[in-house]
Amino acid sequence: GENVEQHPSTLSVQEGDSAVIKCTYSDSASNYFPWYKQELGKRPQLIIDIRSNVGEKKDQRIAVTLNKTAKHFSLHITETQPEDSAVYFCAASRGTGNQFYFGTGTSLTVIP
Amino acid sequence: GAVVSQHPSWVICKSGTSVKIECRSLDFQATTMFWYRQFPKQSLMLMATSNEGSKATYEQGVEKDKFLINHASLTLSTLTVTSAHPEDSSFYICSATEFGAYGYTFGSGTRLTVV
């Protein structure tokens, strides 16, 4: 089965700085890679996703890059704000109808 | 957008009793629903995959007789924790997807505490 590794497990940045979270996956058949943000006690919320036919996707301050050859993808958050503080999970999937395999999560703290 | 409703949001039960958690897709037909368990400060662990009208597929190590999953309609899946014990205390969360869609929508989660 798929194995998704995520680093770092914790990350602290100063407000305004950038944050980068990296994930690797093992299943070459995985073709969909979403990122979720989860605040304490709440449901995970999709913040951005990427399919394997593109290498990069950006949405305002958030971007995701994918390297299919190396089997890794990264989340980039620029101009971080305190409200970005949360746990972020990456996931990999073989696509429609298939289960997600989640990374272990990164606890991001943005220091005002 | 797609909305998934999960109830109850929290429940406290006595050891040995059973608890049912409901997951409903409100504005789409969920052909597949997933049930996850999350311990504090840990990732989401997939428990089972349920497809409407068929038996759930359980992940290795998950007791199917303890965690009963029913997906009788395209908008409702239920997870019943039978004979709950304190070690079953956890955050349970469902997710649902529409046929052909890539993304999943998560329910709001259920905090189960067994005393």
PDB file of C-alpha atoms in Angstrom:
ATOM      1  CA  GLY A   1       0.000   0.000   0.000  1.00  0.00           C
ATOM      2  CA  GLU A   2       0.845   3.668  -0.049  1.00  0.00           C
ATOM      3  CA  ASN A   3       3.191   5.169   2.530  1.00  0.00           C
ATOM      4  CA  VAL A   4       3.158   8.932   2.988  1.00  0.00           C
ATOM      5  CA  GLU A   5       5.845  10.617   5.049  1.00  0.00           C
ATOM      6  CA  GLN A   6       5.597  14.224   6.139  1.00  0.00           C
ATOM      7  CA  HIS A   7       8.213  16.611   7.533  1.00  0.00           C
ATOM      8  CA  PRO A   8       8.680  18.492   9.737  1.00  0.00           C
ATOM      9  CA  SER A   9       6.330  17.414  12.505  1.00  0.00           C
ATOM     10  CA  THR A  10       6.446  20.883  14.057  1.00  0.00           C
ATOM     11  CA  LEU A  11       7.290  24.219  12.498  1.00  0.00           C
ATOM     12  CA  SER A  12       7.485  27.680  14.017  1.00  0.00           C
ATOM     13  CA  VAL A  13       7.871  30.769  11.872  1.00  0.00           C
ATOM     14  CA  GLN A  14       7.702  34.494  12.434  1.00  0.00           C
ATOM     15  CA  GLU A  15       4.695  36.290  11.056  1.00  0.00           C
ATOM     16  CA  GLY A  16       5.376  37.323   7.497  1.00  0.00           C
ATOM     17  CA  ASP A  17       7.908  34.594   6.837  1.00  0.00           C
ATOM     18  CA  SER A  18       7.339  31.595   4.588  1.00  0.00           C
ATOM     19  CA  ALA A  19       6.595  28.036   5.677  1.00  0.00           C
ATOM     20  CA  VAL A  20       7.350  24.886   3.717  1.00  0.00           C
ATOM     21  CA  ILE A  21       6.060  21.407   4.499  1.00  0.00           C
ATOM     22  CA  LYS A  22       7.272  18.405   2.548  1.00  0.00           C
ATOM     23  CA  CYS A  23       5.765  15.001   1.857  1.00  0.00           C
ATOM     24  CA  THR A  24       6.964  11.911   0.062  1.00  0.00           C
ATOM     25  CA  TYR A  25       4.891   9.011  -1.191  1.00  0.00           C
ATOM     26  CA  SER A  26       5.694   5.501  -2.312  1.00  0.00           C
ATOM     27  CA  ASP A  27       2.933   4.438  -4.701  1.00  0.00           C
ATOM     28  CA  SER A  28       3.705   5.535  -8.238  1.00  0.00           C
ATOM     29  CA  ALA A  29       0.023   5.047  -9.102  1.00  0.00           C
ATOM     30  CA  SER A  30      -1.011   7.889  -6.758  1.00  0.00           C
ATOM     31  CA  ASN A  31      -2.206  10.801  -8.847  1.00  0.00           C
ATOM     32  CA  TYR A  32      -4.015  13.151  -6.514  1.00  0.00           C
ATOM     33  CA  PHE A  33      -2.400  15.053  -3.654  1.00  0.00           C
ATOM     34  CA  PRO A  34      -4.537  17.237  -1.405  1.00  0.00           C
ATOM     35  CA  TRP A  35      -3.467  19.319   1.562  1.00  0.00           C
ATOM     36  CA  TYR A  36      -5.706  19.778   4.578  1.00  0.00           C
ATOM     37  CA  LYS A  37      -5.647  22.260   7.428  1.00  0.00           C
ATOM     38  CA  GLN A  38      -7.061  21.157  10.749  1.00  0.00           C
ATOM     39  CA  GLU A  39      -7.663  23.413  13.699  1.00  0.00           C
ATOM     40  CA  LEU A  40      -7.934  21.910  17.138  1.00  0.00           C
ATOM     41  CA  GLY A  41     -11.089  19.818  17.526  1.00  0.00           C
ATOM     42  CA  LYS A  42     -12.365  20.667  14.071  1.00  0.00           C
ATOM     43  CA  ARG A  43     -12.683  18.912  10.771  1.00  0.00           C
ATOM     44  CA  PRO A  44      -9.860  18.977   8.221  1.00  0.00           C
ATOM     45  CA  GLN A  45     -10.432  21.593   5.567  1.00  0.00           C
ATOM     46  CA  LEU A  46      -9.073  21.243   2.044  1.00  0.00           C
ATOM     47  CA  ILE A  47      -6.777  24.179   1.295  1.00  0.00           C
ATOM     48  CA  ILE A  48      -5.233  23.162  -1.995  1.00  0.00           C
ATOM     49  CA  ASP A  49      -4.775  20.084  -4.132  1.00  0.00           C
ATOM     50  CA  ILE A  50      -2.807  19.016  -7.158  1.00  0.00           C
ATOM     51  CA  ARG A  51      -3.150  16.278  -9.693  1.00  0.00           C
ATOM     52  CA  SER A  52      -0.254  14.440 -11.208  1.00  0.00           C
ATOM     53  CA  ASN A  53      -0.589  16.075 -14.600  1.00  0.00           C
ATOM     54  CA  VAL A  54       0.710  19.407 -13.276  1.00  0.00           C
ATOM     55  CA  GLY A  55       3.850  20.364 -11.409  1.00  0.00           C
ATOM     56  CA  GLU A  56       2.684  23.409  -9.497  1.00  0.00           C
ATOM     57  CA  LYS A  57      -0.509  25.082  -8.392  1.00  0.00           C
ATOM     58  CA  LYS A  58      -0.965  28.360  -6.602  1.00  0.00           C
ATOM     59  CA  ASP A  59      -3.838  29.991  -4.759  1.00  0.00           C
ATOM     60  CA  GLN A  60      -2.977  33.395  -3.306  1.00  0.00           C
ATOM     61  CA  ARG A  61      -0.490  32.777  -0.483  1.00  0.00           C
ATOM     62  CA  ILE A  62      -0.576  29.020  -0.815  1.00  0.00           C
ATOM     63  CA  ALA A  63       1.192  26.900  -3.420  1.00  0.00           C
ATOM     64  CA  VAL A  64       1.855  23.237  -3.919  1.00  0.00           C
ATOM     65  CA  THR A  65       4.615  21.690  -6.008  1.00  0.00           C
ATOM     66  CA  LEU A  66       4.816  18.109  -7.195  1.00  0.00           C
ATOM     67  CA  ASN A  67       7.802  16.115  -8.394  1.00  0.00           C
ATOM     68  CA  LYS A  68       6.453  12.852  -9.770  1.00  0.00           C
ATOM     69  CA  THR A  69       9.852  11.437 -10.544  1.00  0.00           C
ATOM     70  CA  ALA A  70      11.090  11.890  -7.014  1.00  0.00           C
ATOM     71  CA  LYS A  71       7.645  11.153  -5.547  1.00  0.00           C
ATOM     72  CA  HIS A  72       7.488  14.200  -3.371  1.00  0.00           C
ATOM     73  CA  PHE A  73       5.259  17.217  -3.044  1.00  0.00           C
ATOM     74  CA  SER A  74       5.438  20.326  -0.921  1.00  0.00           C
ATOM     75  CA  LEU A  75       3.171  22.972   0.535  1.00  0.00           C
ATOM     76  CA  HIS A  76       4.400  26.544   0.502  1.00  0.00           C
ATOM     77  CA  ILE A  77       2.736  29.279   2.546  1.00  0.00           C
ATOM     78  CA  THR A  78       4.038  32.813   2.024  1.00  0.00           C
ATOM     79  CA  GLU A  79       3.497  35.886   4.180  1.00  0.00           C
ATOM     80  CA  THR A  80       2.327  33.739   7.057  1.00  0.00           C
ATOM     81  CA  GLN A  81      -0.261  35.088   9.468  1.00  0.00           C
ATOM     82  CA  PRO A  82      -1.202  33.966  13.004  1.00  0.00           C
ATOM     83  CA  GLU A  83      -4.426  32.480  11.666  1.00  0.00           C
ATOM     84  CA  ASP A  84      -2.338  30.081   9.590  1.00  0.00           C
ATOM     85  CA  SER A  85      -1.409  28.327  12.844  1.00  0.00           C
ATOM     86  CA  ALA A  86      -2.903  24.815  12.675  1.00  0.00           C
ATOM     87  CA  VAL A  87      -2.009  21.240  11.856  1.00  0.00           C
ATOM     88  CA  TYR A  88      -1.481  20.552   8.168  1.00  0.00           C
ATOM     89  CA  PHE A  89      -1.865  17.127   6.605  1.00  0.00           C
ATOM     90  CA  CYS A  90      -0.785  16.001   3.183  1.00  0.00           C
ATOM     91  CA  ALA A  91      -2.414  13.038   1.501  1.00  0.00           C
ATOM     92  CA  ALA A  92      -2.004  10.861  -1.544  1.00  0.00           C
ATOM     93  CA  SER A  93      -4.620   8.958  -3.462  1.00  0.00           C
ATOM     94  CA  ARG A  94      -5.051   6.963  -6.639  1.00  0.00           C
ATOM     95  CA  GLY A  95      -7.903   9.234  -7.568  1.00  0.00           C
ATOM     96  CA  THR A  96     -11.650   9.113  -7.686  1.00  0.00           C
ATOM     97  CA  GLY A  97     -13.253   6.731  -5.240  1.00  0.00           C
ATOM     98  CA  ASN A  98      -9.982   5.712  -3.690  1.00  0.00           C
ATOM     99  CA  GLN A  99      -8.962   6.215  -0.105  1.00  0.00           C
ATOM    100  CA  PHE A 100      -6.612   8.904   1.039  1.00  0.00           C
ATOM    101  CA  TYR A 101      -3.366   8.025   2.741  1.00  0.00           C
ATOM    102  CA  PHE A 102      -2.486  10.810   5.134  1.00  0.00           C
ATOM    103  CA  GLY A 103       0.874  12.053   6.279  1.00  0.00           C
ATOM    104  CA  THR A 104       1.565  12.328   9.994  1.00  0.00           C
ATOM    105  CA  GLY A 105       0.832  16.029  10.123  1.00  0.00           C
ATOM    106  CA  THR A 106       2.777  19.236  10.724  1.00  0.00           C
ATOM    107  CA  SER A 107       1.894  21.536  13.576  1.00  0.00           C
ATOM    108  CA  LEU A 108       2.543  25.060  12.285  1.00  0.00           C
ATOM    109  CA  THR A 109       2.835  27.961  14.705  1.00  0.00           C
ATOM    110  CA  VAL A 110       3.060  31.487  13.367  1.00  0.00           C
ATOM    111  CA  ILE A 111       4.553  33.806  15.964  1.00  0.00           C
ATOM    112  CA  PRO A 112       3.156  37.350  15.866  1.00  0.00           C
TER     113      PRO A 112
ATOM    114  CA  GLY B   1     -20.121  23.260  -2.054  1.00  0.00           C
ATOM    115  CA  ALA B   2     -20.415  19.725  -0.749  1.00  0.00           C
ATOM    116  CA  VAL B   3     -21.552  19.497   2.849  1.00  0.00           C
ATOM    117  CA  VAL B   4     -21.209  16.527   5.169  1.00  0.00           C
ATOM    118  CA  SER B   5     -23.039  16.515   8.465  1.00  0.00           C
ATOM    119  CA  GLN B   6     -21.914  14.313  11.332  1.00  0.00           C
ATOM    120  CA  HIS B   7     -23.794  13.678  14.557  1.00  0.00           C
ATOM    121  CA  PRO B   8     -23.384  13.733  17.423  1.00  0.00           C
ATOM    122  CA  SER B   9     -20.473  16.126  17.771  1.00  0.00           C
ATOM    123  CA  TRP B  10     -19.630  14.681  21.150  1.00  0.00           C
ATOM    124  CA  VAL B  11     -20.893  11.824  23.257  1.00  0.00           C
ATOM    125  CA  ILE B  12     -20.080  10.381  26.661  1.00  0.00           C
ATOM    126  CA  CYS B  13     -21.128   6.819  27.327  1.00  0.00           C
ATOM    127  CA  LYS B  14     -20.637   4.179  29.941  1.00  0.00           C
ATOM    128  CA  SER B  15     -18.289   1.279  29.365  1.00  0.00           C
ATOM    129  CA  GLY B  16     -20.108  -1.647  27.778  1.00  0.00           C
ATOM    130  CA  THR B  17     -22.725   0.387  25.957  1.00  0.00           C
ATOM    131  CA  SER B  18     -22.976   1.025  22.222  1.00  0.00           C
ATOM    132  CA  VAL B  19     -22.811   4.338  20.433  1.00  0.00           C
ATOM    133  CA  LYS B  20     -24.017   5.188  16.935  1.00  0.00           C
ATOM    134  CA  ILE B  21     -22.490   7.985  14.883  1.00  0.00           C
ATOM    135  CA  GLU B  22     -24.205   9.284  11.751  1.00  0.00           C
ATOM    136  CA  CYS B  23     -22.620  10.793   8.678  1.00  0.00           C
ATOM    137  CA  ARG B  24     -24.855  12.438   6.093  1.00  0.00           C
ATOM    138  CA  SER B  25     -24.078  14.053   2.769  1.00  0.00           C
ATOM    139  CA  LEU B  26     -26.508  16.953   2.535  1.00  0.00           C
ATOM    140  CA  ASP B  27     -26.274  18.122  -1.035  1.00  0.00           C
ATOM    141  CA  PHE B  28     -24.741  15.280  -2.985  1.00  0.00           C
ATOM    142  CA  GLN B  29     -24.909  11.533  -3.297  1.00  0.00           C
ATOM    143  CA  ALA B  30     -21.985   9.924  -1.534  1.00  0.00           C
ATOM    144  CA  THR B  31     -21.087   6.739  -3.311  1.00  0.00           C
ATOM    145  CA  THR B  32     -18.147   6.205  -0.991  1.00  0.00           C
ATOM    146  CA  MET B  33     -17.703   7.154   2.630  1.00  0.00           C
ATOM    147  CA  PHE B  34     -14.668   6.712   4.815  1.00  0.00           C
ATOM    148  CA  TRP B  35     -14.402   6.477   8.574  1.00  0.00           C
ATOM    149  CA  TYR B  36     -11.320   7.700  10.369  1.00  0.00           C
ATOM    150  CA  ARG B  37     -10.119   7.706  13.913  1.00  0.00           C
ATOM    151  CA  GLN B  38      -7.843  10.397  15.258  1.00  0.00           C
ATOM    152  CA  PHE B  39      -5.983  10.387  18.554  1.00  0.00           C
ATOM    153  CA  PRO B  40      -4.784  13.675  20.040  1.00  0.00           C
ATOM    154  CA  LYS B  41      -1.954  15.233  18.072  1.00  0.00           C
ATOM    155  CA  GLN B  42      -1.916  12.357  15.628  1.00  0.00           C
ATOM    156  CA  SER B  43      -2.903  11.839  12.040  1.00  0.00           C
ATOM    157  CA  LEU B  44      -6.149  10.442  10.696  1.00  0.00           C
ATOM    158  CA  MET B  45      -6.143   6.669  10.660  1.00  0.00           C
ATOM    159  CA  LEU B  46      -8.479   5.072   8.136  1.00  0.00           C
ATOM    160  CA  MET B  47     -10.757   2.535   9.783  1.00  0.00           C
ATOM    161  CA  ALA B  48     -12.954   1.441   6.924  1.00  0.00           C
ATOM    162  CA  THR B  49     -14.304   2.269   3.505  1.00  0.00           C
ATOM    163  CA  SER B  50     -17.995   1.918   2.861  1.00  0.00           C
ATOM    164  CA  ASN B  51     -19.746   1.862  -0.479  1.00  0.00           C
ATOM    165  CA  GLU B  52     -23.479   2.282  -0.683  1.00  0.00           C
ATOM    166  CA  GLY B  53     -25.283  -1.037  -0.669  1.00  0.00           C
ATOM    167  CA  SER B  54     -22.277  -3.216   0.030  1.00  0.00           C
ATOM    168  CA  LYS B  55     -20.287  -4.359   3.022  1.00  0.00           C
ATOM    169  CA  ALA B  56     -17.628  -2.086   4.384  1.00  0.00           C
ATOM    170  CA  THR B  57     -13.973  -2.817   3.786  1.00  0.00           C
ATOM    171  CA  TYR B  58     -12.038  -2.636   7.031  1.00  0.00           C
ATOM    172  CA  GLU B  59      -8.391  -1.759   7.419  1.00  0.00           C
ATOM    173  CA  GLN B  60      -6.082  -4.271   8.967  1.00  0.00           C
ATOM    174  CA  GLY B  61      -6.333  -4.320  12.725  1.00  0.00           C
ATOM    175  CA  VAL B  62      -9.817  -2.808  12.885  1.00  0.00           C
ATOM    176  CA  GLU B  63     -12.361  -5.129  14.473  1.00  0.00           C
ATOM    177  CA  LYS B  64     -15.362  -5.302  12.179  1.00  0.00           C
ATOM    178  CA  ASP B  65     -17.552  -6.763  14.905  1.00  0.00           C
ATOM    179  CA  LYS B  66     -16.737  -3.881  17.192  1.00  0.00           C
ATOM    180  CA  PHE B  67     -17.023  -1.069  14.689  1.00  0.00           C
ATOM    181  CA  LEU B  68     -20.169  -1.750  12.692  1.00  0.00           C
ATOM    182  CA  ILE B  69     -20.536   0.318   9.546  1.00  0.00           C
ATOM    183  CA  ASN B  70     -23.729   0.616   7.540  1.00  0.00           C
ATOM    184  CA  HIS B  71     -24.095   2.557   4.294  1.00  0.00           C
ATOM    185  CA  ALA B  72     -27.696   1.838   3.401  1.00  0.00           C
ATOM    186  CA  SER B  73     -28.325   4.911   1.273  1.00  0.00           C
ATOM    187  CA  LEU B  74     -26.375   7.333  -0.881  1.00  0.00           C
ATOM    188  CA  THR B  75     -26.616  10.016   1.764  1.00  0.00           C
ATOM    189  CA  LEU B  76     -26.151   8.177   5.049  1.00  0.00           C
ATOM    190  CA  SER B  77     -23.486   6.045   6.647  1.00  0.00           C
ATOM    191  CA  THR B  78     -23.408   5.030  10.287  1.00  0.00           C
ATOM    192  CA  LEU B  79     -20.645   3.817  12.561  1.00  0.00           C
ATOM    193  CA  THR B  80     -21.672   1.920  15.664  1.00  0.00           C
ATOM    194  CA  VAL B  81     -19.113   1.346  18.365  1.00  0.00           C
ATOM    195  CA  THR B  82     -20.342  -1.734  20.155  1.00  0.00           C
ATOM    196  CA  SER B  83     -19.542  -2.564  23.766  1.00  0.00           C
ATOM    197  CA  ALA B  84     -17.425   0.549  24.027  1.00  0.00           C
ATOM    198  CA  HIS B  85     -14.464   0.642  26.393  1.00  0.00           C
ATOM    199  CA  PRO B  86     -12.287   3.544  27.565  1.00  0.00           C
ATOM    200  CA  GLU B  87      -9.643   2.706  24.962  1.00  0.00           C
ATOM    201  CA  ASP B  88     -12.236   3.424  22.277  1.00  0.00           C
ATOM    202  CA  SER B  89     -12.304   7.049  23.386  1.00  0.00           C
ATOM    203  CA  SER B  90     -11.190   9.078  20.400  1.00  0.00           C
ATOM    204  CA  PHE B  91     -12.194  11.563  17.718  1.00  0.00           C
ATOM    205  CA  TYR B  92     -14.102   9.788  14.945  1.00  0.00           C
ATOM    206  CA  ILE B  93     -14.548  11.546  11.640  1.00  0.00           C
ATOM    207  CA  CYS B  94     -16.161  10.585   8.375  1.00  0.00           C
ATOM    208  CA  SER B  95     -15.542  11.788   4.861  1.00  0.00           C
ATOM    209  CA  ALA B  96     -17.589  11.405   1.733  1.00  0.00           C
ATOM    210  CA  THR B  97     -17.082  11.717  -1.970  1.00  0.00           C
ATOM    211  CA  GLU B  98     -19.360  11.909  -4.946  1.00  0.00           C
ATOM    212  CA  PHE B  99     -18.868   9.536  -7.851  1.00  0.00           C
ATOM    213  CA  GLY B 100     -16.230  10.870 -10.183  1.00  0.00           C
ATOM    214  CA  ALA B 101     -14.981  13.522  -7.770  1.00  0.00           C
ATOM    215  CA  TYR B 102     -11.407  13.677  -6.587  1.00  0.00           C
ATOM    216  CA  GLY B 103     -11.857  15.549  -3.377  1.00  0.00           C
ATOM    217  CA  TYR B 104     -13.487  14.411  -0.187  1.00  0.00           C
ATOM    218  CA  THR B 105     -15.506  16.429   2.260  1.00  0.00           C
ATOM    219  CA  PHE B 106     -15.104  15.730   5.944  1.00  0.00           C
ATOM    220  CA  GLY B 107     -17.781  15.644   8.586  1.00  0.00           C
ATOM    221  CA  SER B 108     -17.335  17.740  11.704  1.00  0.00           C
ATOM    222  CA  GLY B 109     -16.198  14.779  13.767  1.00  0.00           C
ATOM    223  CA  THR B 110     -17.471  13.077  16.913  1.00  0.00           C
ATOM    224  CA  ARG B 111     -15.589  13.187  20.199  1.00  0.00           C
ATOM    225  CA  LEU B 112     -16.345   9.890  21.963  1.00  0.00           C
ATOM    226  CA  THR B 113     -15.516   9.530  25.628  1.00  0.00           C
ATOM    227  CA  VAL B 114     -16.133   6.190  27.297  1.00  0.00           C
ATOM    228  CA  VAL B 115     -16.195   6.276  31.084  1.00  0.00           C
TER     229      VAL B 115
END
